[in-house]
C-alpha atoms as one frame of an Amber mdcrd trajectory, in Angstrom:
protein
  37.753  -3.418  10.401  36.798  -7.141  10.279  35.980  -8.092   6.915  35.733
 -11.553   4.905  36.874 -12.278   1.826  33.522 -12.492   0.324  33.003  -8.883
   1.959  36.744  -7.585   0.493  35.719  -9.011  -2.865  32.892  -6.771  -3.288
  33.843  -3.828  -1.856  37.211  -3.976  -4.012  35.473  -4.346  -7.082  35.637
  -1.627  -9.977  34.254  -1.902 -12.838  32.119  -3.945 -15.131  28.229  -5.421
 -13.155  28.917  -7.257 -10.187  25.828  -9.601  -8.614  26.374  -9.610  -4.313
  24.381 -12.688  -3.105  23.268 -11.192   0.300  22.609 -13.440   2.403  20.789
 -12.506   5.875  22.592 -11.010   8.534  25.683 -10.769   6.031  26.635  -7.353
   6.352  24.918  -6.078   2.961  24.603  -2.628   3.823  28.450  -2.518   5.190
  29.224  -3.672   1.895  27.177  -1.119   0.001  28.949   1.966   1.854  32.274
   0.451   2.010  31.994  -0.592  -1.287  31.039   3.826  -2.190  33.891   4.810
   0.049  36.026   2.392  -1.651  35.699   3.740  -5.007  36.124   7.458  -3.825
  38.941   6.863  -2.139  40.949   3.642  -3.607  40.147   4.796  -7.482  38.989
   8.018  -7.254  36.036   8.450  -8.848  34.048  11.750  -8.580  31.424  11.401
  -5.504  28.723  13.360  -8.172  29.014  10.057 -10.360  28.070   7.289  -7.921
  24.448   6.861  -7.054  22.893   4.587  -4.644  19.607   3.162  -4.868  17.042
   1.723  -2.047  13.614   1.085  -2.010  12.481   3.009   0.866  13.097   6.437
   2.002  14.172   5.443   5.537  16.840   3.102   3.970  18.105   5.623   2.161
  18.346   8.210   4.826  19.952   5.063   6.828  22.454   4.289   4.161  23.583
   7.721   3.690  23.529   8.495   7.405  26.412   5.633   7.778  28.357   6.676
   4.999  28.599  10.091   6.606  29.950   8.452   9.254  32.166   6.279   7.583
  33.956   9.144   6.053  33.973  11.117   8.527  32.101  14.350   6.822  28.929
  16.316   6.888  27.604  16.105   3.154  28.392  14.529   0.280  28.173  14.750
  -2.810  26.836  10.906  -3.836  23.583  10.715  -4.731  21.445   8.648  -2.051
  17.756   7.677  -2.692  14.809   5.665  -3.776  13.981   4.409  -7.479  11.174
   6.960  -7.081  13.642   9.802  -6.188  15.758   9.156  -9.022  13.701   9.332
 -11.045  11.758  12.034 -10.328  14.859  14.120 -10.065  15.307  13.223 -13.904
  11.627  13.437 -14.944  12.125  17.129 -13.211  15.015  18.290 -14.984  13.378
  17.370 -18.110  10.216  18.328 -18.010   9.812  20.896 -14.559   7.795  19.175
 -12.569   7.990  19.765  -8.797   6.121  17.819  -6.201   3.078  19.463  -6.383
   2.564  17.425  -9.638   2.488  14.572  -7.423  -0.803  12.821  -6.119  -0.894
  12.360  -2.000  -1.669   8.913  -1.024  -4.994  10.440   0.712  -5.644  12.480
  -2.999  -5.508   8.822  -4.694  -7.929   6.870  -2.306 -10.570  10.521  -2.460
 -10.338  10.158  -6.008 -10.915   6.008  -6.193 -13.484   6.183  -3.505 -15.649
   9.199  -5.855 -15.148   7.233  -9.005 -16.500   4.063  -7.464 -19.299   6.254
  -5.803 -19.900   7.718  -9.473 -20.112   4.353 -11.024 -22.544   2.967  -8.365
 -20.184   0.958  -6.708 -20.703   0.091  -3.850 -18.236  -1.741  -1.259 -18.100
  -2.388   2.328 -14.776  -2.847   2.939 -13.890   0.491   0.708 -10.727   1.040
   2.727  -9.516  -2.688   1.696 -10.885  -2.146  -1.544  -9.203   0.851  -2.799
  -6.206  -0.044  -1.484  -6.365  -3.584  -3.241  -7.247  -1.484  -6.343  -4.437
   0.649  -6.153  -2.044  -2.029  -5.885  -3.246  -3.584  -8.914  -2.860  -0.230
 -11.247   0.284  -0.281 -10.082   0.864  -3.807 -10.814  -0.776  -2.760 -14.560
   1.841  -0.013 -15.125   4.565  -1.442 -13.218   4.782  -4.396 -15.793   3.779
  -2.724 -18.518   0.460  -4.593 -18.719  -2.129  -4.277 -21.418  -5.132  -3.301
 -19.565  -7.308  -4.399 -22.383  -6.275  -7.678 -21.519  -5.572  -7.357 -17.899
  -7.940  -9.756 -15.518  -9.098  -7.990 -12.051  -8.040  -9.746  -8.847 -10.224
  -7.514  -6.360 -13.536  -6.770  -9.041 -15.215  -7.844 -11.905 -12.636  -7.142
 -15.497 -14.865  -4.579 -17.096 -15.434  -3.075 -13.941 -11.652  -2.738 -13.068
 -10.577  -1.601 -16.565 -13.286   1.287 -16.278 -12.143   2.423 -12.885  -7.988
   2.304 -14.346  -9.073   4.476 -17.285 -11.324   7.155 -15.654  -8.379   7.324
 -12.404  -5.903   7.731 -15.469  -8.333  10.595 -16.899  -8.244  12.349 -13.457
  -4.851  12.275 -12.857  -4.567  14.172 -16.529  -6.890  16.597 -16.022  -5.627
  17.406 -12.604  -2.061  17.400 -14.280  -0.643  14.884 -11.518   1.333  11.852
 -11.642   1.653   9.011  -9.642   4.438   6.619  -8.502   4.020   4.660 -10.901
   3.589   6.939 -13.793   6.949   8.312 -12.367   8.583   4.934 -13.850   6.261
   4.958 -17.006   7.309   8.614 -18.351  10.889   8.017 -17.399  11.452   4.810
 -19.301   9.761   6.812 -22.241  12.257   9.960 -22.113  15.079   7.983 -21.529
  14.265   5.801 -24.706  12.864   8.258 -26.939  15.472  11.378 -25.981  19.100
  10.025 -26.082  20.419  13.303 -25.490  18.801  13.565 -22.167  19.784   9.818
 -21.898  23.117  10.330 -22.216  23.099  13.367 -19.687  22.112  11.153 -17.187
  24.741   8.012 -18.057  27.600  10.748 -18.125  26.488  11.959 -14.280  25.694
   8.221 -12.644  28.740   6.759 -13.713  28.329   4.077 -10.649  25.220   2.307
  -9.629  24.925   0.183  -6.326  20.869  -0.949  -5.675  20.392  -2.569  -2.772
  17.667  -4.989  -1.688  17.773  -6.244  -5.773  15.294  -9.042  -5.535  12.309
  -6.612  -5.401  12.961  -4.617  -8.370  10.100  -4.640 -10.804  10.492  -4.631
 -14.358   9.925  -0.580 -15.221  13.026  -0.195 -12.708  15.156  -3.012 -14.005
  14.596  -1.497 -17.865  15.689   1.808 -16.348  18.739   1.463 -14.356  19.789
  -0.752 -17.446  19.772   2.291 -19.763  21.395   4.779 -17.079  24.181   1.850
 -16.503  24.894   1.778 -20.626  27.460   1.169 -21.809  29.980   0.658 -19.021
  27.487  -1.306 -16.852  29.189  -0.705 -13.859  26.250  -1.902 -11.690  26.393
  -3.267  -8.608  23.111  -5.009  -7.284  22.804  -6.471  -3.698  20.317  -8.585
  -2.820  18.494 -12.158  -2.192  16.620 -14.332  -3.936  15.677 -16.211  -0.861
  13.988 -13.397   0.321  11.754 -12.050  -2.509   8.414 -11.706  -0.951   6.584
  -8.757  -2.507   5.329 -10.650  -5.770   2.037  -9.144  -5.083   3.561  -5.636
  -5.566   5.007  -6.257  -8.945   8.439  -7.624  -7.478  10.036  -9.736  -9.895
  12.652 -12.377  -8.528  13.140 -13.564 -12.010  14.717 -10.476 -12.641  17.524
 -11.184 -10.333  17.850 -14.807 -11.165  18.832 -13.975 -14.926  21.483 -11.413
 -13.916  23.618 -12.943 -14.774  22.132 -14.016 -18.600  21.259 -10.512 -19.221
  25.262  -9.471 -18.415  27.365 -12.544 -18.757  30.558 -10.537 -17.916  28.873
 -10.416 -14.609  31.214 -10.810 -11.698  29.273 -12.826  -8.430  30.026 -13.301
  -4.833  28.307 -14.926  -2.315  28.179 -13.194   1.159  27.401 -16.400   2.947
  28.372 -16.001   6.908  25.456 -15.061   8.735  26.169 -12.506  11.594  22.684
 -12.321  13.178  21.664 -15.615  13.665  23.264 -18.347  16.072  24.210 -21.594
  13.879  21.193 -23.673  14.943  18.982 -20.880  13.683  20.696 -20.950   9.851
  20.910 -24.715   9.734  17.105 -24.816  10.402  16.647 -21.709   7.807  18.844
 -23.191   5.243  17.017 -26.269   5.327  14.102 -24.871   4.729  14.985 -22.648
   1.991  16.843 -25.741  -0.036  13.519 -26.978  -1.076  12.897 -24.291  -3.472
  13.741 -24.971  -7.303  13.983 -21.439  -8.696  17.045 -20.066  -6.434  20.741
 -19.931  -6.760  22.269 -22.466  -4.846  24.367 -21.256  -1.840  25.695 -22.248
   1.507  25.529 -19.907   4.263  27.290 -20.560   7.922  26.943 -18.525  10.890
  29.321 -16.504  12.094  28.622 -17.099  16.263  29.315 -21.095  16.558  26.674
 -20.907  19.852  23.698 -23.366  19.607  20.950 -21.115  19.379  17.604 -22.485
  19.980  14.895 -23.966  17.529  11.919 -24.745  19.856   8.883 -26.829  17.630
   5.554 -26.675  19.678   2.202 -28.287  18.287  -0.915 -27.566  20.592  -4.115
 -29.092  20.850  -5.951 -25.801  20.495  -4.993 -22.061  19.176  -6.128 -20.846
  23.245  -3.617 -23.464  24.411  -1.120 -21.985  21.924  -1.483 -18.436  22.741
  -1.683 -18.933  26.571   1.988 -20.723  26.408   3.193 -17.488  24.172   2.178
 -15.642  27.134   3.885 -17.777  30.001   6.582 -17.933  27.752   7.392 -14.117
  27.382   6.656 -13.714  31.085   9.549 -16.854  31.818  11.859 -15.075  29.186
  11.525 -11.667  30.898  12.024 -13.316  34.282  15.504 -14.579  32.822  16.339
 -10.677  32.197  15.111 -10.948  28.056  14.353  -7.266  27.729  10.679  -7.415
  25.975  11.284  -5.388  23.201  14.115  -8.160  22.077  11.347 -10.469  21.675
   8.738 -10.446  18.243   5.687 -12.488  17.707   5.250 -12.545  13.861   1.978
 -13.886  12.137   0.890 -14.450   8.200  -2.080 -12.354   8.041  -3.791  -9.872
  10.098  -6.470 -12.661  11.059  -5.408 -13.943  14.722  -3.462 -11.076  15.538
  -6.268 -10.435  17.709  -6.463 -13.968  19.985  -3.080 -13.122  20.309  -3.364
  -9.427  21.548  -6.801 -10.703  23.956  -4.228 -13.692  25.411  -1.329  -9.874
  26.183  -3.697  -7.696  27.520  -4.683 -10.790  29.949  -1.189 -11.444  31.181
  -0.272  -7.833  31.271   2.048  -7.765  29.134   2.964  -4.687  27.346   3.333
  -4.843  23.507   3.679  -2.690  20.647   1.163  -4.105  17.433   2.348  -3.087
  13.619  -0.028  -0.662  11.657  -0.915  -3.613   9.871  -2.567  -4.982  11.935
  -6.155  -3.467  12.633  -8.473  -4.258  15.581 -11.030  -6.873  14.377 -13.993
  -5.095  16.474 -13.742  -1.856  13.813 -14.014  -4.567  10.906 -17.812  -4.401
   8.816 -17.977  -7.650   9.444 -18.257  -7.127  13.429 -20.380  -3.956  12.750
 -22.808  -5.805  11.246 -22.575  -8.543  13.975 -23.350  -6.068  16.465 -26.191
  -4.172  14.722 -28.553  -7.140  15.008 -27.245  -7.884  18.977 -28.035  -4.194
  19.647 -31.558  -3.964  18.005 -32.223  -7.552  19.530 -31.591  -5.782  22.604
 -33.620  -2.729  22.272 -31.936  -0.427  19.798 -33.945   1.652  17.735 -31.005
   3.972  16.166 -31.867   4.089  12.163 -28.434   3.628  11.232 -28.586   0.185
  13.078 -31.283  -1.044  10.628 -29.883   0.408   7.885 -26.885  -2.057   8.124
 -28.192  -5.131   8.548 -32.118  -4.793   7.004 -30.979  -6.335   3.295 -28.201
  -8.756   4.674 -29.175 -11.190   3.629 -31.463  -9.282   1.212 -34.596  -8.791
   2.129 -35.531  -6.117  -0.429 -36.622  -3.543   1.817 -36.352  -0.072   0.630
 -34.453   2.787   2.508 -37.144   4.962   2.315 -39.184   3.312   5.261 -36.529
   4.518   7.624 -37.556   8.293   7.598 -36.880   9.003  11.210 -33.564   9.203
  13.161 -35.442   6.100  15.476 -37.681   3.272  14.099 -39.023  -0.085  14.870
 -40.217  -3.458  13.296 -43.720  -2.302  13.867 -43.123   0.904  11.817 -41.792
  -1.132   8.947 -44.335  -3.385   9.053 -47.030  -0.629   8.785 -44.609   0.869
   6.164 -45.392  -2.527   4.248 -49.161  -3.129   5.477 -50.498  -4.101   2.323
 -47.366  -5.869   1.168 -47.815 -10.092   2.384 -45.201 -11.059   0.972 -42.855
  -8.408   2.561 -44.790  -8.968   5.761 -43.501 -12.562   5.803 -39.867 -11.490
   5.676 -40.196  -8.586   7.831 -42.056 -11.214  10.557 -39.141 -13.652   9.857
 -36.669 -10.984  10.997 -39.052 -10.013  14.275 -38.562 -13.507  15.131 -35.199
 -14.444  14.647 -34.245 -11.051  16.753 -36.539 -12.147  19.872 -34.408 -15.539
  19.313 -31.258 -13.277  19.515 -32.239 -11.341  22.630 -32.321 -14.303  24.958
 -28.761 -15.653  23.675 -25.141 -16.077  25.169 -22.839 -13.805  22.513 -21.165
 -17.274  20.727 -24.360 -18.718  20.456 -25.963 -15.479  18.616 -23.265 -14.964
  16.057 -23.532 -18.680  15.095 -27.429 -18.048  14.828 -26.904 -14.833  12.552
 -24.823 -16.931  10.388 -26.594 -20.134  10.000 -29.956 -19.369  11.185 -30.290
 -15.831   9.655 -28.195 -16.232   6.486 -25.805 -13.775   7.028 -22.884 -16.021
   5.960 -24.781 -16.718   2.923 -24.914 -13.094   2.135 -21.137 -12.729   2.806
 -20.356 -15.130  -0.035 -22.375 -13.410  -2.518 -20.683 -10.444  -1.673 -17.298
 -12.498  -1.629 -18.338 -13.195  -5.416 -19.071  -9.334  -6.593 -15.609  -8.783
  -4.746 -13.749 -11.666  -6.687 -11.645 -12.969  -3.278 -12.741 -16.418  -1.344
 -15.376 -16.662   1.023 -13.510 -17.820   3.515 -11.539 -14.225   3.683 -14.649
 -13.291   4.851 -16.274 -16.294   6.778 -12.786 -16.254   8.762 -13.536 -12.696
   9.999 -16.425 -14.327  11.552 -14.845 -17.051  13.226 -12.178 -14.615  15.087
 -15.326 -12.552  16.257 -16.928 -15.725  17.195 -14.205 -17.447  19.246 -13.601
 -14.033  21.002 -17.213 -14.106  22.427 -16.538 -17.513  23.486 -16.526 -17.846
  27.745 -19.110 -13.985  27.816 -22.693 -14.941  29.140 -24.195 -12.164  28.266
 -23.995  -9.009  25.690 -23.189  -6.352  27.817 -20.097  -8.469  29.428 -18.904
  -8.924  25.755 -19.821  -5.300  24.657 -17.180  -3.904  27.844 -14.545  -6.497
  27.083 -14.471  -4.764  23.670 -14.437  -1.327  24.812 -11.249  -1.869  27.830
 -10.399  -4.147  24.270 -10.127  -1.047  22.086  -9.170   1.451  25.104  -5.888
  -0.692  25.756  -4.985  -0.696  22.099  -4.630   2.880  22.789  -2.866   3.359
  25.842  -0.110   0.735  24.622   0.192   2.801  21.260   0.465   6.044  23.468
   3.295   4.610  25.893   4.674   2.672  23.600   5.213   5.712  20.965   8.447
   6.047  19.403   9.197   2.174  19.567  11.338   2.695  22.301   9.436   1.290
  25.334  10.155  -2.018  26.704   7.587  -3.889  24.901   6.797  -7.429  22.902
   6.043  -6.206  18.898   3.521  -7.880  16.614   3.744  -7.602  13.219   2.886
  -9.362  10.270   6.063 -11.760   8.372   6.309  -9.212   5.433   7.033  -6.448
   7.906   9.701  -7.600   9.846  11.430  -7.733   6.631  14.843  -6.285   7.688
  14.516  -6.510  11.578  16.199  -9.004  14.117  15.481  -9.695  17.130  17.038
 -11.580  19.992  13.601 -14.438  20.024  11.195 -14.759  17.451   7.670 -16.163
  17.997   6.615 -17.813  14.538   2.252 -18.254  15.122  -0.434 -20.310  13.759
   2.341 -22.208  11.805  -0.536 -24.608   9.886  -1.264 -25.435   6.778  -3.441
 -23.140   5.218  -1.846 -20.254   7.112   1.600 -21.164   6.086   1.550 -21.325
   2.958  -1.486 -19.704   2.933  -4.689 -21.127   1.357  -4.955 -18.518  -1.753
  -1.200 -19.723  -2.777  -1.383 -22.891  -4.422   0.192 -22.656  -7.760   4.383
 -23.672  -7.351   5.518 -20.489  -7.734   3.390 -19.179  -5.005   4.059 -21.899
  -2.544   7.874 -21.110  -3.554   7.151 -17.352  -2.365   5.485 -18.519   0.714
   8.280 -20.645   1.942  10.730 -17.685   1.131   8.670 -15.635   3.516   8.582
 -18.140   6.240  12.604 -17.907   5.279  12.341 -14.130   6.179  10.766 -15.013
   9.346  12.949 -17.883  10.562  16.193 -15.371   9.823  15.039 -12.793  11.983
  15.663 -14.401  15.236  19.337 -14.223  16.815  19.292 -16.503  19.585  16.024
 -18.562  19.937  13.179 -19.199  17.423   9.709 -20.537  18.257   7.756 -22.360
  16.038   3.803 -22.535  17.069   1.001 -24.962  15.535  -2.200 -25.711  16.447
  -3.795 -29.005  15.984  -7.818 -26.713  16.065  -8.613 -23.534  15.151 -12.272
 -21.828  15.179 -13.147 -24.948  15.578 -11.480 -26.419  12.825  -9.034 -29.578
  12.427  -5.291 -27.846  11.166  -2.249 -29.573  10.370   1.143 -28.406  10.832
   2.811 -26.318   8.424   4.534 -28.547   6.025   7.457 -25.952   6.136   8.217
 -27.347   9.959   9.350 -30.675   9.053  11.402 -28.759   6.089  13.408 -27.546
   8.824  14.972 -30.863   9.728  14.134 -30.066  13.017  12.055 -32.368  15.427
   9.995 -30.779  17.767
């Protein structure tokens, strides 16, 4: 086998911590089971005393799958698994729990979604919501945070705290535990009990973590204790590409490795076997510009050009229509489609994008992450007035939009399973005031009945107030308007070119229909196919050409990240993105979106490249 120096340094080494700078594409997980095979048989150490650590399940099913192979065998006996395996596996030997103690992903959200019902909260987008919320009591206990003193991202502070203690309550009374608490009650045995502690150091005599930079601080505090006193930990990872901050990933952790153990041994694995040398030279310029980092120069292995094509476009249409001709000239130059990946910040535009596919016929294959922006609220309640303007009398449909913006009529006037304006008004007959309003509302949805589809979504927001009512709601729910108001936008520019409602209404159905025939063919990954995902999930991929969208300020970095640290995280994740391409990268901008001005990213002319 082929190694490099850098590569034969790591895998060679014994005892004591070692830090492997990982750079992309440089072979980390090669290292990782050469480095296990290595120690079994070079210095003989027991396979029951090594343990390797990953952050996902698949990884560590992948990892262990090519170690098997490596040696040759069908089992063995080193411990492969997540930091939620691990410890588990000790939290069960210790105190007999089996995995019936632990909550389902579907038990947490039922029991969020009845404690906000209980507490009279009240949320549209409860999906987004409880997932938002669980993310931040896992950021609590994660880091150890006070939660007295804890400030809510997603909800007002008293409001959060209440709905962290009463989940905590549940979870007690139900005797479960979550993934989190997994990390809480371990650090606690292992401090508390050093009997059991020293069980556990005497067993994992050896421990390689991979993918490093994401460790939070629970885990760190852990694995520190099992690796006592010997220390014979070996982490693997990059700071470069640290990117799940908003999970409780700490990069800091990494960077002061080497302060926490200064007997620490380092090596840089810095040839890049993915990526042709154009691609790293862009990648690495980019990445230079960050202050908190360790410095390191990375080459690429394959000398060939590789491509770095910079494209700024008057318009996001004109954008998305030359992805399109693009893909179709790559796959007439025998690019197989499903070597080609179109990557995007957010969720938000996903959607232009998919429209521009399902237009050229081409087939692709779009990341769970990214939903279909006709199922949002948001479009639901666009719709609702459209399809009473047009004659709907379903009560449901009036129940959505009659107090947005409020209007303060009651839900009691809707007895029936059909109503009307005139039955509300009579409801409210010797009510002027409430009259006025509902009158207001009879007009603006005869206004609404006679309109093109762009022009009545701009009238619902303006004219009607809805947008008004989406920042009051964007202030209960503690994000930016704009979150919102952007939601809007996409729906609006997607009505743009229907003349009327029922044209729009069937795009969105063969919209919705096509979404899933391509996720029926295209299941299993395998078909030939373009994928769409978001940056953070191609974390870990490569493909052959990589389509980076929408690369403007505001999107990259994005607007919410504007203290240095963020904007540091941002430009690693645009890092991530740039390093998954092997032969040719594509960098899009738009000069208007939604009919706004944008800028380029300032992260293109970081590159060094010209377009």
């Amino acid at each position: 086998m082929n190694l490099n120096r850098a590569q034969k340094t790591a895998i060679r080494h014994k005892d004591g911590p070692m830090m492997v700078l990982a750079g992309p594409g440089s072979g980390k997980t090669l290292v990782i089971t050469e480095r296990t095979r290595y120690l079994i048989r070079e210095y003989n150490i027991p396979e029951e005393n090594i343990l390797v650590i990953t952050f996902t399940r698949a990884a560590a099913g992948e990892m262990k799958e090519r170690f098997l192979r490596l040696l040759g065998v069908g089992s063995t006996g080193v411990s492969f698994g997540t930091f939620h395996a691990v410890f588990f596996a000790i939290l069960r030997h210790a105190y007999g729990f089996s995995p019936e103690n632990i909550i389902s992903e579907d038990e947490k959200r039922a029991c969020l979604r009845n404690i906000l019902s209980m507490m009279g909260q009240g949320y549209e987008d409860e999906k987004e919501f409880v997932s938002e919320l669980l993310s931040e009591i896992s950021l609590v206990k994660g880091n150890r945070m006070d939660i007295s003193a804890y400030y809510s991202m997603s909800c007002g502070d008293e409001v959060f705290r209440n709905i962290y203690r009463e989940y905590n309550k549940r979870l007690q009374r139900l005797k479960k535990i979550d993934y989190d608490d997994m990390l809480v009650m371990c650090c606690k045995l292992l401090s508390e009990r050093p009997d059991i502690l020293k069980l556990w150091q005497s067993k994992f005599k050896y421990i390689l973590i991979d993918e490093f930079q994401d460790i939070n601080i629970l885990q760190y505090d852990i694995v520190r204790m099992l690796a006592a006193p010997e220390n014979n930990l070996f982490i693997v990872g990059d700071d470069d590409q640290s990117i799940y901050r908003f999970r409780g990933a700490k990069p800091e952790i990494m960077l002061n490795f080497p302060s926490d153990h200064p007997d620490c041994k380092k090596v840089l694995l810095n040839v890049n076997y993915r990526s042709d040398n154009h691609i790293v030279s862009a990648a690495c310029n980019l990445i230079s510009h960050n202050k908190n980092r360790f410095e390191k120069e990375i080459s690429a292995h394959s000398k060939k050009g590789g491509e770095v094509v910079l494209r700024h476009f008057d318009s996001m249409t004109e954008q998305n229509t030359k992805l399109a001709e693009e893909i179709l000239l790559l796959a007439k130059q025998n690019e197989s489609l499903s070597d080609i990946c179109i990557l995007v910040r957010t969720n938000l535009g996903a959607g232009a994008i998919i429209q521009k596919l399902i237009e050229y016929n081409i087939p692709f294959i779009a990341g769970d992450s990214l939903p279909n922006i006709y199922d949002h609220w948001i479009t639901r309640d666009i719709l609702s007035y459209i399809r009473i303007a047009t004659g709907g009398t379903d009560r449901g449909l009036f129940l959505r939009i009659i107090n947005r913006p409020v209007r303060y009529i009651e839900r009691e006037c809707f007895d029936s399973p059909n109503t009307s304006i005139e039955e509300i008004k009579e409801y409210y007959e010797d009510k002027k005031w409430m009259l006025d309003r509902i009158e207001q509302l009879e007009y603006d949805l005869a206004m609404l009945s006679g309109m093109k589809p762009y022009a009545a979504i701009q009238y619902i927001r303006r004219g009607i107030g809805y947008e008004e009512f989406l920042r009051d709601y964007a202030a209960k729910r503690r994000i930016k308007p704009e979150e919102l108001t952007d939601i809007l936008d996409e729906l609006q520019e997607s009505a743009r070119g229907f003349n009327t409602y029922s044209e729009w209404f069937s795009f969105m159905e063969e919209y919705k229909e096509e979404l899933i025939r391509q996720a029926a063919k295209m299941a299993g990954n395998k078909a030939d196919a373009v994928r769409i995902m978001t940056m953070h999930g191609s974390k870990g991929l490569e493909f052959s050409t990589v389509f980076i969208m929408d690369a403007n300020e505001g999107i990259m970095p994005h607007k919410k990240s504007v203290l240095p640290e963020s904007i540091e995280e941002e430009r690693r994740l645009f890092y991530v993105a740039m390093t998954r391409a092997k032969n040719k990268l594509y960098i899009f901008s738009c000069g208007q979106r939604y009919n706004k001005s944008m800028s380029p990213s300032r992260f293109i002319a970081e590159t060094g490249e010209r377009g």
